[in-house]
CSV table of C-alpha atoms in Angstrom, one decimal:
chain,number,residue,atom,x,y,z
A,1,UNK,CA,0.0,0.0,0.0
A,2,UNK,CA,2.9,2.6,0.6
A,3,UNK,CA,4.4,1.6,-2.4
A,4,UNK,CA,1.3,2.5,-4.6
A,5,UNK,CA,1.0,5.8,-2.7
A,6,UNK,CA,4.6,6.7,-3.3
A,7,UNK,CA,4.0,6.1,-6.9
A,8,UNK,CA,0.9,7.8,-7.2
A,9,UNK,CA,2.6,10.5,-5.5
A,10,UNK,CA,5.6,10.7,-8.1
A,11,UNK,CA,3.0,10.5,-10.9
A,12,UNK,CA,0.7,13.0,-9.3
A,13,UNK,CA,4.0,15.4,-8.9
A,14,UNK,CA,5.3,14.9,-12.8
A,15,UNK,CA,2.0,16.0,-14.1
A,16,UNK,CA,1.8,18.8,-12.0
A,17,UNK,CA,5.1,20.3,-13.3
A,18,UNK,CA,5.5,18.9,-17.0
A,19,UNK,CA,1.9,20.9,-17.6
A,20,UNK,CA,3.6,24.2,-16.9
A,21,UNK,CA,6.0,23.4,-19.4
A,22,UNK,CA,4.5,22.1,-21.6
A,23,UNK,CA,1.8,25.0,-21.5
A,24,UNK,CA,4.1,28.1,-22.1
A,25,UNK,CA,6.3,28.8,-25.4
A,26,UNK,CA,10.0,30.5,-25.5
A,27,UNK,CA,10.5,33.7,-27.6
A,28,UNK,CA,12.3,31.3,-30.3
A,29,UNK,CA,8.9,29.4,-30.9
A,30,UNK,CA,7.1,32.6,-32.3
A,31,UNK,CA,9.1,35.6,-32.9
A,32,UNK,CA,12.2,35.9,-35.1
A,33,UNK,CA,15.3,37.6,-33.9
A,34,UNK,CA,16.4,38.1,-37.6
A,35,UNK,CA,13.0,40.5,-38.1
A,36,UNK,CA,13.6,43.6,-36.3
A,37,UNK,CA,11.1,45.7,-36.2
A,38,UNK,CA,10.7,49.2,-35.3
A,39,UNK,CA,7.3,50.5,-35.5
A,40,UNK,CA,5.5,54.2,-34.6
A,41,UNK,CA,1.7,54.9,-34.0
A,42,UNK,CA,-1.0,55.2,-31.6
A,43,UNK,CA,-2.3,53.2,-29.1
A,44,UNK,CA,-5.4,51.7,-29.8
A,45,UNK,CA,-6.7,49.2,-27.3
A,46,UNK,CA,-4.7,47.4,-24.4
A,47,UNK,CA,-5.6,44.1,-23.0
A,48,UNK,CA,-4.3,43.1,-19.7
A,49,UNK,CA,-4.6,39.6,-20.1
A,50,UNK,CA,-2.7,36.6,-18.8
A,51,UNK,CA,0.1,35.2,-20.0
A,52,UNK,CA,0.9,38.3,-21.6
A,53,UNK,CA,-0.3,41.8,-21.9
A,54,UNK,CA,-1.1,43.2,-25.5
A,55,UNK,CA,-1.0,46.3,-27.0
A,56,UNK,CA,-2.3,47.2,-30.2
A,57,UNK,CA,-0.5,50.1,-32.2
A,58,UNK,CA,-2.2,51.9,-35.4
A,59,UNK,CA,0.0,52.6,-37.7
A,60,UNK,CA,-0.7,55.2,-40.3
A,61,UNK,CA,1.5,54.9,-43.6
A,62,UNK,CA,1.3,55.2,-47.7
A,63,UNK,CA,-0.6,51.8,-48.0
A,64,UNK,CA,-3.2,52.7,-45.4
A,65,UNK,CA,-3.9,51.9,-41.8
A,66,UNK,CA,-2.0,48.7,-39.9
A,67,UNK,CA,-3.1,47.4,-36.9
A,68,UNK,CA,-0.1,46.0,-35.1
A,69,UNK,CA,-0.7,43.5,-32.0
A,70,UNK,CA,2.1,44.0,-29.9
A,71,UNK,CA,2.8,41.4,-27.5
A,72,UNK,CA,4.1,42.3,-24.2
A,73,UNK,CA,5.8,40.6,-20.8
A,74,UNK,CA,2.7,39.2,-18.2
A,75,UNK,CA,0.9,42.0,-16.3
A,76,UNK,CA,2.5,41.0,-12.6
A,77,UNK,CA,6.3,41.3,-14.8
A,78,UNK,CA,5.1,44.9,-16.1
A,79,UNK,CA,3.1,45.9,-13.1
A,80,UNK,CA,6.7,45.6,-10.7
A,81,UNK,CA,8.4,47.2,-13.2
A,82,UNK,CA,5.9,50.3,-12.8
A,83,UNK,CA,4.1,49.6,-16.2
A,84,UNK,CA,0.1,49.9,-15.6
A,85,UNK,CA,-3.0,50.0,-17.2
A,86,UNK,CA,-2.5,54.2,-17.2
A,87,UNK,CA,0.6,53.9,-18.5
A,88,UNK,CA,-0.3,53.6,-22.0
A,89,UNK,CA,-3.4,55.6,-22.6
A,90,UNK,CA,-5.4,55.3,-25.5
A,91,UNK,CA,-4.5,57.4,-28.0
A,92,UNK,CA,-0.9,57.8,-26.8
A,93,UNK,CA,1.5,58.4,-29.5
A,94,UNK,CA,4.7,55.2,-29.2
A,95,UNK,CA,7.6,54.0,-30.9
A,96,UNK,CA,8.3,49.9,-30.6
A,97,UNK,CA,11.2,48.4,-30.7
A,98,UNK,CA,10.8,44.6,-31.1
A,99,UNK,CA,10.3,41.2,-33.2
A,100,UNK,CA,8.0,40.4,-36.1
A,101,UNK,CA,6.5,37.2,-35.7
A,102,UNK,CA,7.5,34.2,-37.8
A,103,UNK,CA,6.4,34.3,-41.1
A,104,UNK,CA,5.2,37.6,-41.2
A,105,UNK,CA,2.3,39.6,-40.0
A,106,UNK,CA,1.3,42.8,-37.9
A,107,UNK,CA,2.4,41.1,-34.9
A,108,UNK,CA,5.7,41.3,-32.7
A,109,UNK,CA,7.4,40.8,-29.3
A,110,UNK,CA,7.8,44.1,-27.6
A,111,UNK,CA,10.8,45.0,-26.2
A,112,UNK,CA,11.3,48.7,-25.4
A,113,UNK,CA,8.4,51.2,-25.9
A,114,UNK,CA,9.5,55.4,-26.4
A,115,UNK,CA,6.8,57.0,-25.1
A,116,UNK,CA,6.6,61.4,-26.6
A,117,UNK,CA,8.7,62.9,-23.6
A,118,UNK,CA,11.6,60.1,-24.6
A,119,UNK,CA,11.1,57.7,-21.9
A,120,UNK,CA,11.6,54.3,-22.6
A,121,UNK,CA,10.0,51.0,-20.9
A,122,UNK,CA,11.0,47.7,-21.2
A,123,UNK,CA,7.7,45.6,-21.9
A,124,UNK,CA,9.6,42.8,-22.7
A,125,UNK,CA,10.9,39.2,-21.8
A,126,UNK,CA,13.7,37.8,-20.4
A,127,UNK,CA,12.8,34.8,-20.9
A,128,UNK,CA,14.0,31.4,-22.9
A,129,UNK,CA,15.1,32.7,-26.1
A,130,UNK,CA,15.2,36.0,-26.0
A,131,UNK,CA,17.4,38.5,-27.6
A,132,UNK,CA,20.5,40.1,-25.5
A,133,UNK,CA,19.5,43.5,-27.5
A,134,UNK,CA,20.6,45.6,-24.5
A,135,UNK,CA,17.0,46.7,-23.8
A,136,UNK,CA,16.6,44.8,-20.6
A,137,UNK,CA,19.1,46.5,-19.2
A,138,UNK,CA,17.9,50.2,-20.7
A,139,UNK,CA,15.1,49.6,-18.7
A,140,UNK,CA,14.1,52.6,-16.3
A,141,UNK,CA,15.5,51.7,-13.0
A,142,UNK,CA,13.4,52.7,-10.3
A,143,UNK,CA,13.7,51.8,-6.0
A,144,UNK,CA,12.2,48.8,-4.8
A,145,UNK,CA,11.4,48.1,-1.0
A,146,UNK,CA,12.0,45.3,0.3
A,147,UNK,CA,10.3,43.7,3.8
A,148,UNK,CA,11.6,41.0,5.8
């Protein structure tokens, strides 16, 4: 009887952890690190959404209007790095720096945003795959407090 509840244990315990791995994708798997993408409009919607936050970007040029879906880090990574809902109104003018999906498309991984006044955020990830492009460590530094 121990013996069966050990292993139901182990099994119970492998599932539990292969399904978070299974579940969530590296930068490699969608975007393209060869596709740099630089891209300037408004802000037209903002979803704060699990697992990542997206922002949507008009972009007004000679062959008309492009909505581009920009895909940020998750709202608890932007939130502690002072990035809210308010940060990016609608209707705020941006310039992205980031990846174009694979295979094309008005889509990309965000990596530093330059709001008008010239300050930049890093909406990005750090994650599995991602690009050493220096704008992690551009990021706006700001104190943290910690309690013990």
């Amino acid at each position: 009887m121990k013996k069966q509840l050990f292993n139901v244990s182990i099994v119970c315990i492998v599932m539990l952890f292969s399904g978070a791995s299974w579940s969530h994708h590296s930068f490699a798997a969608e975007f393209d690190v060869n596709r740099p993408v630089e891209i300037i409009g408004q802000v037209v919607k903002v979803q704060w959404i699990n697992p990542h936050a997206w922002i949507h970007v008009e972009v007004v040029n000679s062959e008309g209007n492009e909505i581009w879906k920009i895909e940020g880090g998750t709202p608890n990574t932007l939130f502690r790095r002072g990035i809210t809902r308010d940060t990016l109104p609608i209707g705020t003018n941006i310039v992205v720096r980031g990846y174009q999906v694979k295979g094309g498309g008005f889509a990309a991984n965000g990596r530093e945003i330059t709001l008008e006044n010239g300050n930049k955020l890093f909406v990005g990830t750090s994650g599995v795959g991602a690009p050493d492009d220096g704008a992690e460590k551009r990021k706006e530094t700001r104190t943290e407090f910690f309690f013990y």
